PDB file of C-alpha atoms in Angstrom:
ATOM      1  CA  MET A  23     -23.804 -12.255  59.562  1.00 45.00           C
ATOM      2  CA  PRO A  24     -22.489  -8.884  60.850  1.00 48.00           C
ATOM      3  CA  GLY A  25     -25.290  -8.887  63.433  1.00 49.00           C
ATOM      4  CA  ALA A  26     -24.285 -12.404  64.547  1.00 43.00           C
ATOM      5  CA  ARG A  27     -20.655 -11.315  64.860  1.00 44.00           C
ATOM      6  CA  ARG A  28     -21.679  -8.280  66.914  1.00 44.00           C
ATOM      7  CA  ARG A  29     -23.809 -10.449  69.184  1.00 39.00           C
ATOM      8  CA  ARG A  30     -20.937 -12.923  69.560  1.00 38.00           C
ATOM      9  CA  ALA A  31     -18.480 -10.099  70.305  1.00 41.00           C
ATOM     10  CA  GLY A  32     -20.876  -8.651  72.862  1.00 40.00           C
ATOM     11  CA  TRP A  33     -21.266 -12.053  74.483  1.00 33.00           C
ATOM     12  CA  LEU A  34     -17.482 -12.479  74.672  1.00 36.00           C
ATOM     13  CA  VAL A  35     -17.092  -9.037  76.236  1.00 36.00           C
ATOM     14  CA  ALA A  36     -19.759  -9.856  78.815  1.00 35.00           C
ATOM     15  CA  LEU A  37     -18.120 -13.207  79.533  1.00 32.00           C
ATOM     16  CA  ALA A  38     -14.716 -11.580  79.935  1.00 37.00           C
ATOM     17  CA  PHE A  39     -16.207  -8.985  82.277  1.00 37.00           C
ATOM     18  CA  ALA A  40     -17.933 -11.660  84.369  1.00 36.00           C
ATOM     19  CA  THR A  41     -14.775 -13.757  84.498  1.00 35.00           C
ATOM     20  CA  GLY A  42     -12.761 -10.734  85.541  1.00 39.00           C
ATOM     21  CA  CYS A  43     -15.219  -9.955  88.297  1.00 38.00           C
ATOM     22  CA  ALA A  44     -15.034 -13.537  89.538  1.00 38.00           C
ATOM     23  CA  ALA A  45     -11.251 -13.731  89.356  1.00 40.00           C
ATOM     24  CA  GLY A  46     -10.521 -10.271  90.693  1.00 40.00           C
ATOM     25  CA  PRO A  47     -11.759 -10.773  94.280  1.00 42.00           C
ATOM     26  CA  ASP A  48      -9.964 -14.150  94.481  1.00 48.00           C
ATOM     27  CA  ALA A  49      -6.665 -12.561  93.507  1.00 45.00           C
ATOM     28  CA  ALA A  50      -7.207  -9.697  95.936  1.00 45.00           C
ATOM     29  CA  GLN A  51      -8.295 -12.127  98.655  1.00 52.00           C
ATOM     30  CA  GLU A  52      -5.013 -14.002  98.323  1.00 60.00           C
ATOM     31  CA  GLU A  53      -3.067 -10.881  99.269  1.00 69.00           C
ATOM     32  CA  ARG A  54      -5.315  -9.518 102.011  1.00 92.00           C
ATOM     33  CA  PRO A  55      -4.109 -10.024 105.622  1.00 96.00           C
ATOM     34  CA  LEU A  56      -6.575 -12.061 107.672  1.00 97.00           C
ATOM     35  CA  ARG A  57      -7.628 -11.627 111.295  1.00 97.00           C
ATOM     36  CA  VAL A  58      -8.062 -14.427 113.810  1.00 98.00           C
ATOM     37  CA  ALA A  59      -8.766 -14.443 117.536  1.00 98.00           C
ATOM     38  CA  ALA A  60      -7.308 -16.806 120.133  1.00 98.00           C
ATOM     39  CA  PHE A  61      -7.615 -17.642 123.810  1.00 98.00           C
ATOM     40  CA  VAL A  62      -6.463 -20.493 126.026  1.00 98.00           C
ATOM     41  CA  GLY A  63      -7.848 -22.479 128.953  1.00 97.00           C
ATOM     42  CA  PRO A  64     -11.483 -21.421 129.353  1.00 97.00           C
ATOM     43  CA  THR A  65     -11.787 -24.272 131.941  1.00 97.00           C
ATOM     44  CA  VAL A  66     -15.544 -23.900 132.380  1.00 97.00           C
ATOM     45  CA  GLY A  67     -16.695 -25.233 135.745  1.00 94.00           C
ATOM     46  CA  ALA A  68     -13.630 -23.887 137.543  1.00 93.00           C
ATOM     47  CA  GLY A  69     -13.110 -20.769 139.585  1.00 90.00           C
ATOM     48  CA  LEU A  70     -10.936 -17.859 138.548  1.00 91.00           C
ATOM     49  CA  GLU A  71      -7.289 -17.854 139.575  1.00 88.00           C
ATOM     50  CA  PRO A  72      -6.275 -15.315 142.237  1.00 84.00           C
ATOM     51  CA  GLY A  73      -4.125 -12.407 141.219  1.00 73.00           C
ATOM     52  CA  GLU A  74      -3.570  -8.689 141.423  1.00 61.00           C
ATOM     53  CA  ALA A  75      -6.206  -7.146 139.208  1.00 52.00           C
ATOM     54  CA  GLY A  76      -9.063  -4.742 139.105  1.00 54.00           C
ATOM     55  CA  ASP A  77     -12.688  -5.802 139.270  1.00 61.00           C
ATOM     56  CA  PRO A  78     -13.832  -6.982 135.834  1.00 71.00           C
ATOM     57  CA  GLY A  79     -17.129  -8.197 137.300  1.00 80.00           C
ATOM     58  CA  LEU A  80     -16.248 -11.863 136.798  1.00 88.00           C
ATOM     59  CA  GLU A  81     -16.919 -14.631 139.310  1.00 89.00           C
ATOM     60  CA  THR A  82     -16.451 -17.885 137.378  1.00 92.00           C
ATOM     61  CA  ALA A  83     -14.588 -19.221 134.369  1.00 94.00           C
ATOM     62  CA  GLU A  84     -17.858 -19.290 132.451  1.00 95.00           C
ATOM     63  CA  ASP A  85     -18.252 -15.558 133.113  1.00 94.00           C
ATOM     64  CA  ALA A  86     -14.838 -14.945 131.548  1.00 95.00           C
ATOM     65  CA  LEU A  87     -15.689 -17.067 128.518  1.00 97.00           C
ATOM     66  CA  LEU A  88     -18.994 -15.303 127.951  1.00 95.00           C
ATOM     67  CA  GLU A  89     -17.301 -11.910 128.275  1.00 95.00           C
ATOM     68  CA  VAL A  90     -14.723 -12.865 125.633  1.00 96.00           C
ATOM     69  CA  VAL A  91     -17.236 -14.191 123.125  1.00 95.00           C
ATOM     70  CA  THR A  92     -19.457 -11.154 123.663  1.00 94.00           C
ATOM     71  CA  THR A  93     -16.490  -8.935 122.863  1.00 93.00           C
ATOM     72  CA  LEU A  94     -15.530 -11.016 119.841  1.00 94.00           C
ATOM     73  CA  SER A  95     -19.055 -10.715 118.472  1.00 88.00           C
ATOM     74  CA  GLY A  96     -18.185  -7.105 117.667  1.00 86.00           C
ATOM     75  CA  GLU A  97     -15.186  -8.168 115.550  1.00 88.00           C
ATOM     76  CA  ARG A  98     -16.855  -8.462 112.156  1.00 83.00           C
ATOM     77  CA  ASP A  99     -13.842  -9.454 110.069  1.00 92.00           C
ATOM     78  CA  LEU A 100     -12.559 -12.498 111.984  1.00 96.00           C
ATOM     79  CA  VAL A 101     -12.026 -15.550 109.790  1.00 96.00           C
ATOM     80  CA  ALA A 102     -11.425 -17.972 112.690  1.00 96.00           C
ATOM     81  CA  VAL A 103     -11.272 -18.254 116.475  1.00 97.00           C
ATOM     82  CA  LEU A 104      -8.649 -20.595 117.968  1.00 98.00           C
ATOM     83  CA  VAL A 105      -9.321 -22.058 121.425  1.00 98.00           C
ATOM     84  CA  ALA A 106      -6.979 -24.323 123.412  1.00 98.00           C
ATOM     85  CA  GLY A 107      -7.998 -26.393 126.428  1.00 97.00           C
ATOM     86  CA  PRO A 108      -8.437 -27.205 129.191  1.00 97.00           C
ATOM     87  CA  LEU A 109     -12.002 -26.649 128.098  1.00 97.00           C
ATOM     88  CA  VAL A 110     -13.692 -27.809 131.319  1.00 97.00           C
ATOM     89  CA  ALA A 111     -12.495 -28.044 134.910  1.00 95.00           C
ATOM     90  CA  PRO A 112     -10.374 -31.080 135.893  1.00 88.00           C
ATOM     91  CA  GLY A 113     -12.263 -33.871 137.600  1.00 77.00           C
ATOM     92  CA  LEU A 114     -15.433 -33.419 135.549  1.00 64.00           C
ATOM     93  CA  GLY A 115     -14.585 -36.296 133.201  1.00 48.00           C
ATOM     94  CA  VAL A 116     -12.044 -38.967 132.414  1.00 42.00           C
ATOM     95  CA  ALA A 117      -8.348 -38.267 131.956  1.00 39.00           C
ATOM     96  CA  ASP A 118      -7.881 -40.644 129.017  1.00 39.00           C
ATOM     97  CA  PRO A 119      -8.682 -38.645 125.844  1.00 38.00           C
ATOM     98  CA  GLY A 120      -9.871 -41.746 123.999  1.00 40.00           C
ATOM     99  CA  ALA A 121     -11.951 -43.356 126.710  1.00 39.00           C
ATOM    100  CA  GLU A 122     -15.626 -43.150 127.529  1.00 41.00           C
ATOM    101  CA  PRO A 123     -16.697 -41.560 130.816  1.00 39.00           C
ATOM    102  CA  ALA A 124     -16.302 -43.944 133.742  1.00 38.00           C
ATOM    103  CA  THR A 125     -19.456 -44.968 135.615  1.00 37.00           C
ATOM    104  CA  PRO A 126     -19.369 -46.459 139.123  1.00 34.00           C
ATOM    105  CA  ALA A 127     -20.628 -50.013 139.625  1.00 33.00           C
ATOM    106  CA  GLY A 128     -23.857 -48.744 141.120  1.00 33.00           C
ATOM    107  CA  GLY A 129     -24.720 -47.021 137.865  1.00 33.00           C
ATOM    108  CA  ASP A 130     -24.448 -43.428 139.117  1.00 36.00           C
ATOM    109  CA  ASP A 131     -21.918 -41.024 137.634  1.00 43.00           C
ATOM    110  CA  ASP A 132     -21.232 -38.365 140.260  1.00 46.00           C
ATOM    111  CA  THR A 133     -19.324 -36.197 137.788  1.00 59.00           C
ATOM    112  CA  GLY A 134     -22.018 -36.429 135.107  1.00 82.00           C
ATOM    113  CA  PRO A 135     -24.272 -33.494 136.096  1.00 89.00           C
ATOM    114  CA  ALA A 136     -21.366 -31.123 136.789  1.00 90.00           C
ATOM    115  CA  ARG A 137     -19.590 -32.207 133.612  1.00 91.00           C
ATOM    116  CA  ASP A 138     -22.715 -31.803 131.508  1.00 93.00           C
ATOM    117  CA  GLU A 139     -23.352 -28.360 132.997  1.00 95.00           C
ATOM    118  CA  ALA A 140     -19.790 -27.278 132.221  1.00 95.00           C
ATOM    119  CA  ILE A 141     -20.022 -28.576 128.650  1.00 96.00           C
ATOM    120  CA  ALA A 142     -23.335 -26.777 128.191  1.00 96.00           C
ATOM    121  CA  GLY A 143     -21.726 -23.563 129.411  1.00 95.00           C
ATOM    122  CA  LEU A 144     -18.800 -24.061 127.055  1.00 97.00           C
ATOM    123  CA  LEU A 145     -21.078 -24.640 124.064  1.00 95.00           C
ATOM    124  CA  GLY A 146     -23.291 -21.725 125.047  1.00 93.00           C
ATOM    125  CA  GLY A 147     -20.270 -19.482 124.707  1.00 94.00           C
ATOM    126  CA  LEU A 148     -18.464 -20.956 121.718  1.00 95.00           C
ATOM    127  CA  GLY A 149     -21.694 -21.501 119.803  1.00 92.00           C
ATOM    128  CA  SER A 150     -22.443 -17.777 119.828  1.00 91.00           C
ATOM    129  CA  ILE A 151     -19.278 -16.916 117.870  1.00 92.00           C
ATOM    130  CA  ALA A 152     -20.030 -16.149 114.225  1.00 89.00           C
ATOM    131  CA  ALA A 153     -16.566 -17.064 112.907  1.00 92.00           C
ATOM    132  CA  PRO A 154     -15.455 -20.709 112.579  1.00 91.00           C
ATOM    133  CA  VAL A 155     -14.149 -22.019 115.905  1.00 95.00           C
ATOM    134  CA  CYS A 156     -11.286 -24.534 116.148  1.00 96.00           C
ATOM    135  CA  VAL A 157     -11.091 -26.135 119.581  1.00 97.00           C
ATOM    136  CA  ALA A 158      -8.021 -28.061 120.763  1.00 98.00           C
ATOM    137  CA  LEU A 159      -8.756 -30.450 123.632  1.00 98.00           C
ATOM    138  CA  ALA A 160      -6.263 -30.793 126.491  1.00 97.00           C
ATOM    139  CA  PRO A 161      -5.146 -34.285 127.593  1.00 96.00           C
ATOM    140  CA  GLY A 162      -7.366 -34.116 130.705  1.00 94.00           C
ATOM    141  CA  ASP A 163     -10.511 -32.965 128.910  1.00 96.00           C
ATOM    142  CA  PRO A 164     -13.359 -35.549 128.735  1.00 95.00           C
ATOM    143  CA  ALA A 165     -13.022 -36.202 125.016  1.00 95.00           C
ATOM    144  CA  GLY A 166     -16.039 -38.453 124.496  1.00 95.00           C
ATOM    145  CA  PRO A 167     -18.745 -36.136 125.875  1.00 95.00           C
ATOM    146  CA  LEU A 168     -16.987 -33.011 124.609  1.00 96.00           C
ATOM    147  CA  LEU A 169     -16.595 -34.184 121.033  1.00 97.00           C
ATOM    148  CA  GLU A 170     -20.201 -35.334 120.887  1.00 96.00           C
ATOM    149  CA  ALA A 171     -21.378 -31.950 122.184  1.00 96.00           C
ATOM    150  CA  LEU A 172     -19.076 -30.012 119.858  1.00 96.00           C
ATOM    151  CA  ARG A 173     -20.226 -32.030 116.853  1.00 95.00           C
ATOM    152  CA  ASP A 174     -23.880 -31.395 117.658  1.00 94.00           C
ATOM    153  CA  GLY A 175     -23.594 -27.816 118.892  1.00 91.00           C
ATOM    154  CA  LEU A 176     -20.747 -26.136 117.033  1.00 92.00           C
ATOM    155  CA  PRO A 177     -21.322 -25.484 113.309  1.00 88.00           C
ATOM    156  CA  GLY A 178     -18.794 -27.258 111.102  1.00 88.00           C
ATOM    157  CA  HIS A 179     -17.225 -29.325 113.890  1.00 93.00           C
ATOM    158  CA  PRO A 180     -16.666 -32.927 112.673  1.00 94.00           C
ATOM    159  CA  GLY A 181     -16.694 -34.526 116.132  1.00 95.00           C
ATOM    160  CA  ARG A 182     -12.989 -35.373 116.009  1.00 96.00           C
ATOM    161  CA  ALA A 183     -10.344 -33.958 118.328  1.00 97.00           C
ATOM    162  CA  ALA A 184      -7.932 -33.201 115.482  1.00 97.00           C
ATOM    163  CA  HIS A 185      -9.802 -31.275 112.836  1.00 95.00           C
ATOM    164  CA  ALA A 186      -9.483 -28.511 110.247  1.00 94.00           C
ATOM    165  CA  HIS A 187     -11.848 -25.859 108.983  1.00 92.00           C
ATOM    166  CA  ARG A 188     -11.622 -23.869 105.762  1.00 91.00           C
ATOM    167  CA  PRO A 189     -13.063 -20.413 106.418  1.00 90.00           C
ATOM    168  CA  LYS A 190     -15.034 -18.960 103.535  1.00 86.00           C
ATOM    169  CA  GLN A 191     -13.141 -16.606 101.231  1.00 84.00           C
ATOM    170  CA  ALA A 192      -9.876 -17.086 103.132  1.00 91.00           C
ATOM    171  CA  TRP A 193      -6.536 -18.306 101.859  1.00 95.00           C
ATOM    172  CA  LEU A 194      -5.698 -20.331 104.970  1.00 94.00           C
ATOM    173  CA  ASP A 195      -7.140 -23.193 107.006  1.00 96.00           C
ATOM    174  CA  ALA A 196      -7.771 -23.153 110.764  1.00 97.00           C
ATOM    175  CA  VAL A 197      -6.513 -26.351 112.408  1.00 97.00           C
ATOM    176  CA  ALA A 198      -6.911 -27.857 115.890  1.00 97.00           C
ATOM    177  CA  LEU A 199      -4.455 -30.558 116.928  1.00 97.00           C
ATOM    178  CA  GLY A 200      -5.576 -33.465 119.077  1.00 97.00           C
ATOM    179  CA  PRO A 201      -4.801 -33.804 122.818  1.00 97.00           C
ATOM    180  CA  ALA A 202      -1.642 -35.800 122.023  1.00 95.00           C
ATOM    181  CA  GLY A 203      -0.600 -33.535 119.153  1.00 95.00           C
ATOM    182  CA  GLU A 204      -2.414 -35.513 116.456  1.00 95.00           C
ATOM    183  CA  VAL A 205      -2.815 -33.776 113.104  1.00 94.00           C
ATOM    184  CA  PRO A 206      -6.178 -33.942 111.302  1.00 92.00           C
ATOM    185  CA  GLU A 207      -6.926 -36.742 108.896  1.00 79.00           C
ATOM    186  CA  PRO A 208      -7.686 -35.718 105.299  1.00 65.00           C
ATOM    187  CA  ALA A 209     -11.180 -34.238 105.045  1.00 53.00           C
ATOM    188  CA  ARG A 210     -13.982 -36.493 103.853  1.00 53.00           C
ATOM    189  CA  SER A 211     -16.267 -35.275 101.113  1.00 50.00           C
ATOM    190  CA  ASP A 212     -19.392 -35.951 103.216  1.00 53.00           C
ATOM    191  CA  GLU A 213     -18.372 -33.505 105.977  1.00 52.00           C
ATOM    192  CA  PRO A 214     -19.766 -29.948 106.070  1.00 53.00           C
ATOM    193  CA  GLY A 215     -17.406 -27.597 104.303  1.00 50.00           C
ATOM    194  CA  ALA A 216     -14.980 -30.375 103.382  1.00 51.00           C
ATOM    195  CA  GLN A 217     -12.869 -30.040 100.254  1.00 50.00           C
ATOM    196  CA  ALA A 218     -10.990 -33.310 100.200  1.00 49.00           C
ATOM    197  CA  ASP A 219      -9.453 -32.772  96.776  1.00 45.00           C
ATOM    198  CA  ALA A 220      -8.230 -29.216  97.459  1.00 52.00           C
ATOM    199  CA  ALA A 221      -4.507 -28.514  97.563  1.00 55.00           C
ATOM    200  CA  PRO A 222      -2.924 -27.908 101.010  1.00 61.00           C
ATOM    201  CA  ARG A 223      -2.866 -24.269 102.013  1.00 83.00           C
ATOM    202  CA  ALA A 224      -1.416 -22.021 104.685  1.00 94.00           C
ATOM    203  CA  ARG A 225      -2.599 -22.742 108.213  1.00 96.00           C
ATOM    204  CA  VAL A 226      -3.212 -21.199 111.603  1.00 97.00           C
ATOM    205  CA  VAL A 227      -2.975 -23.937 114.240  1.00 98.00           C
ATOM    206  CA  VAL A 228      -4.001 -24.292 117.887  1.00 98.00           C
ATOM    207  CA  THR A 229      -2.885 -26.915 120.413  1.00 98.00           C
ATOM    208  CA  ALA A 230      -3.342 -27.391 124.155  1.00 98.00           C
ATOM    209  CA  LEU A 231       0.184 -28.855 124.540  1.00 97.00           C
ATOM    210  CA  PRO A 232       2.560 -26.230 126.006  1.00 96.00           C
ATOM    211  CA  ALA A 233       5.674 -28.199 125.007  1.00 95.00           C
ATOM    212  CA  LEU A 234       4.775 -28.627 121.356  1.00 93.00           C
ATOM    213  CA  GLY A 235       7.383 -27.100 119.068  1.00 89.00           C
ATOM    214  CA  ALA A 236       6.936 -25.285 115.794  1.00 92.00           C
ATOM    215  CA  ARG A 237       8.778 -28.095 114.012  1.00 90.00           C
ATOM    216  CA  GLU A 238       5.966 -30.437 115.041  1.00 91.00           C
ATOM    217  CA  ALA A 239       3.257 -28.200 113.562  1.00 93.00           C
ATOM    218  CA  PRO A 240       1.668 -29.220 110.238  1.00 93.00           C
ATOM    219  CA  PRO A 241       3.401 -28.041 107.049  1.00 92.00           C
ATOM    220  CA  GLY A 242       2.319 -24.572 105.971  1.00 94.00           C
ATOM    221  CA  THR A 243       1.711 -23.304 109.509  1.00 96.00           C
ATOM    222  CA  LEU A 244       2.045 -19.528 109.782  1.00 97.00           C
ATOM    223  CA  LEU A 245       0.753 -19.123 113.345  1.00 98.00           C
ATOM    224  CA  LEU A 246       0.788 -21.665 116.190  1.00 98.00           C
ATOM    225  CA  VAL A 247      -1.208 -20.854 119.358  1.00 98.00           C
ATOM    226  CA  LEU A 248      -0.523 -22.759 122.592  1.00 97.00           C
ATOM    227  CA  PRO A 249      -0.656 -22.292 126.380  1.00 98.00           C
ATOM    228  CA  GLY A 250       2.131 -20.482 128.218  1.00 97.00           C
ATOM    229  CA  ASP A 251       2.870 -18.978 131.601  1.00 96.00           C
ATOM    230  CA  ALA A 252       3.051 -15.478 130.114  1.00 96.00           C
ATOM    231  CA  PRO A 253       2.058 -13.942 126.784  1.00 98.00           C
ATOM    232  CA  ALA A 254       4.842 -14.147 124.210  1.00 97.00           C
ATOM    233  CA  LEU A 255       5.261 -14.098 120.449  1.00 98.00           C
ATOM    234  CA  ALA A 256       8.321 -15.679 118.838  1.00 96.00           C
ATOM    235  CA  VAL A 257       9.390 -16.996 115.464  1.00 96.00           C
ATOM    236  CA  GLU A 258      10.471 -20.606 115.686  1.00 95.00           C
ATOM    237  CA  ALA A 259      11.509 -22.582 112.597  1.00 93.00           C
ATOM    238  CA  GLY A 260       9.830 -19.937 110.434  1.00 94.00           C
ATOM    239  CA  VAL A 261       6.513 -20.154 112.354  1.00 96.00           C
ATOM    240  CA  ALA A 262       5.002 -17.428 114.543  1.00 98.00           C
ATOM    241  CA  VAL A 263       4.397 -19.052 117.940  1.00 98.00           C
ATOM    242  CA  LEU A 264       1.954 -17.281 120.264  1.00 98.00           C
ATOM    243  CA  ARG A 265       1.819 -18.350 123.897  1.00 98.00           C
ATOM    244  CA  LEU A 266      -1.086 -17.220 126.054  1.00 98.00           C
ATOM    245  CA  PRO A 267      -1.855 -17.738 129.761  1.00 97.00           C
ATOM    246  CA  PRO A 268      -5.197 -19.269 130.791  1.00 97.00           C
ATOM    247  CA  LEU A 269      -8.284 -17.145 130.415  1.00 96.00           C
ATOM    248  CA  THR A 270      -9.042 -17.879 134.085  1.00 95.00           C
ATOM    249  CA  ARG A 271      -5.871 -16.009 135.186  1.00 95.00           C
ATOM    250  CA  PRO A 272      -6.068 -12.243 135.724  1.00 94.00           C
ATOM    251  CA  PRO A 273      -6.058 -10.010 133.766  1.00 94.00           C
ATOM    252  CA  HIS A 274      -7.875 -12.602 131.552  1.00 95.00           C
ATOM    253  CA  LEU A 275      -6.087 -12.126 128.227  1.00 97.00           C
ATOM    254  CA  TYR A 276      -7.138 -13.005 124.712  1.00 98.00           C
ATOM    255  CA  ALA A 277      -5.490 -12.145 121.410  1.00 98.00           C
ATOM    256  CA  LEU A 278      -6.387 -10.663 118.060  1.00 98.00           C
ATOM    257  CA  ALA A 279      -3.884 -11.590 115.355  1.00 98.00           C
ATOM    258  CA  THR A 280      -3.438 -10.252 111.839  1.00 98.00           C
ATOM    259  CA  VAL A 281      -1.829 -12.898 109.645  1.00 97.00           C
ATOM    260  CA  SER A 282      -0.111 -12.462 106.315  1.00 96.00           C
ATOM    261  CA  ARG A 283       2.352 -14.748 104.574  1.00 93.00           C
ATOM    262  CA  GLY A 284       5.342 -12.745 105.758  1.00 94.00           C
ATOM    263  CA  GLU A 285       4.266 -11.349 109.129  1.00 97.00           C
ATOM    264  CA  VAL A 286       1.991 -11.936 112.111  1.00 98.00           C
ATOM    265  CA  ARG A 287       0.871  -9.044 114.307  1.00 98.00           C
ATOM    266  CA  VAL A 288      -0.785  -9.736 117.661  1.00 98.00           C
ATOM    267  CA  ALA A 289      -2.771  -7.334 119.838  1.00 98.00           C
ATOM    268  CA  LEU A 290      -3.515  -8.529 123.369  1.00 98.00           C
ATOM    269  CA  ARG A 291      -6.761  -7.608 125.066  1.00 97.00           C
ATOM    270  CA  ALA A 292      -7.685  -7.942 128.759  1.00 96.00           C
ATOM    271  CA  LEU A 293     -11.101  -8.430 130.311  1.00 94.00           C
ATOM    272  CA  ASP A 294      -9.872  -6.520 133.354  1.00 92.00           C
ATOM    273  CA  PRO A 295     -10.499  -2.849 132.518  1.00 89.00           C
ATOM    274  CA  ALA A 296      -7.722  -1.778 134.897  1.00 89.00           C
ATOM    275  CA  ALA A 297      -5.069  -3.842 133.120  1.00 92.00           C
ATOM    276  CA  THR A 298      -2.749  -2.702 130.354  1.00 93.00           C
ATOM    277  CA  PRO A 299      -1.767  -5.755 128.279  1.00 95.00           C
ATOM    278  CA  PRO A 300       1.845  -5.953 127.115  1.00 95.00           C
ATOM    279  CA  THR A 301       2.691  -4.980 123.558  1.00 96.00           C
ATOM    280  CA  LEU A 302       4.107  -7.776 121.399  1.00 97.00           C
ATOM    281  CA  PRO A 303       6.311  -6.683 118.475  1.00 96.00           C
ATOM    282  CA  PRO A 304       5.335  -8.214 115.116  1.00 97.00           C
ATOM    283  CA  ALA A 305       6.716 -11.621 114.197  1.00 97.00           C
ATOM    284  CA  ARG A 306       8.341 -11.531 110.785  1.00 96.00           C
ATOM    285  CA  LEU A 307       8.213 -15.014 109.372  1.00 93.00           C
ATOM    286  CA  GLY A 308      11.489 -16.481 108.258  1.00 73.00           C
ATOM    287  CA  THR A 309      13.417 -14.766 111.072  1.00 58.00           C
ATOM    288  CA  SER A 310      14.290 -15.840 114.601  1.00 51.00           C
ATOM    289  CA  ALA A 311      13.033 -12.730 116.389  1.00 48.00           C
ATOM    290  CA  ALA A 312      11.132 -13.156 119.622  1.00 47.00           C
ATOM    291  CA  SER A 313       9.065 -10.954 121.892  1.00 48.00           C
ATOM    292  CA  PRO A 314       9.188 -12.283 125.478  1.00 46.00           C
ATOM    293  CA  GLY A 315       6.308 -11.727 127.799  1.00 49.00           C
ATOM    294  CA  PRO A 316       6.568  -9.560 130.918  1.00 46.00           C
TER     295      PRO A 316
END
């Protein structure tokens, strides 16, 4: 009997140790700030916008995209990458986000080859990012072909414009709104990485709609990324709102953000080596502070 009690006590100690090891990282994970990256308007298939800048060695929008994703591949602790459209150049597909590509009566689609090449370039870049990628389509993006390509070529993408992804070992979800501001439907249990019965959590959200307000973001949003004429970080309705100019515009900015429940810090990076990106003061959630762009 004493031997049985000792064995039982030893088993309980081992169980308590194992439980502590399992629970400890989860508790620590809940408090750890998380890093996400964001950029806007890759517009693959288009040329770069003119502007005063150095020579970053870029000739096309696809060059800029590939340079960004190559740089981000060195960021080992990113939990998500947020991308807002336009994803491909205007005129390469249909303007109606819910429609199928139009085909002339003769059966030839003049935009098809150029559109398909642009989509392939987009997927070639986004598909090389190790972190989960949430992609928000712009109203003019060819939704049908893009969503099919993203579903087949981007890990974890459900093939819907409005979608959410739950990064592994992170306490927030990454969310892309649809081209009209649609929020994602509840996850289905048959989708990769879906946890339909999980409780709602904090969110980082991306949209391609410049006029969308923080009050229209999903509940729990800590950071909202959207297009803007100049880089800026502001707190609106308790949400950190980050506005970024298109990646095609010199000096070709992207952002690295550190997100916690009470604060969002953003560091801007430029592909142009001669450029010095502006510094954005931290956004303390629950305040109304703002950091205007230059």
